[in-house]
Amino acid sequence: MLIYRFLTGEDDSSFCHKVTKALSEGWQLYGSPTYAYDAVSKKMKAGQAVTRNAKDQPYDPDRKLVDY
């Protein structure tokens, strides 16, 4: 089963660390990163989709994706 997550956060080093942590846990980048300006906080926001293959596990909507 292919699991999909979309990581978001301010466009700063903490976002890069979030993506790097996901990659170190076996997630793979899916597509290009996205950027948007948040007019309320007056900061750029970033997003990156990641996927991971979880073999021999049925999907459970009550389970956290990071637990697969």
XYZ file of N, CA and C in Angstrom, residues 2-3 7 10 20-22 24 28-29 33 35 46-47 51 56 58 68:
54
model
N 0.542 2.198 -0.812
C 1.278 3.444 -0.894
C 0.621 4.468 0.031
N 1.396 5.044 0.947
C 0.905 6.022 1.904
C 1.345 7.407 1.445
N 3.454 17.505 3.871
C 4.117 18.235 4.938
C 4.014 19.731 4.663
N 6.253 26.893 7.813
C 6.902 28.116 7.352
C 8.124 27.739 6.522
N 13.540 16.453 5.743
C 14.715 15.591 5.879
C 14.431 14.423 6.825
N 13.732 14.680 7.916
C 13.369 13.612 8.854
C 12.490 12.574 8.161
N 11.503 13.039 7.391
C 10.634 12.114 6.668
C 11.444 11.261 5.691
N 14.570 10.455 5.957
C 15.393 9.512 6.722
C 14.571 8.344 7.265
N 9.550 9.137 0.451
C 10.168 9.626 -0.780
C 9.421 10.857 -1.245
N 10.166 11.804 -1.818
C 9.541 13.009 -2.345
C 8.550 12.639 -3.443
N 7.979 20.873 -4.523
C 7.486 21.626 -3.365
C 6.582 22.774 -3.825
N 4.875 26.705 -2.644
C 5.087 27.875 -1.806
C 3.881 28.793 -1.920
N 5.522 26.681 3.028
C 6.013 25.666 2.090
C 5.252 24.371 2.296
N 5.179 23.578 1.252
C 4.547 22.267 1.332
C 5.290 21.281 0.443
N 5.673 10.127 -0.073
C 4.993 8.834 -0.074
C 5.920 7.769 0.496
N 2.132 -5.215 3.117
C 1.378 -6.165 3.932
C 0.654 -5.520 5.109
N -2.979 -3.414 5.925
C -4.220 -2.826 5.421
C -4.353 -1.376 5.891
N 2.825 3.724 10.068
C 2.890 2.616 9.111
C 4.315 2.228 8.855
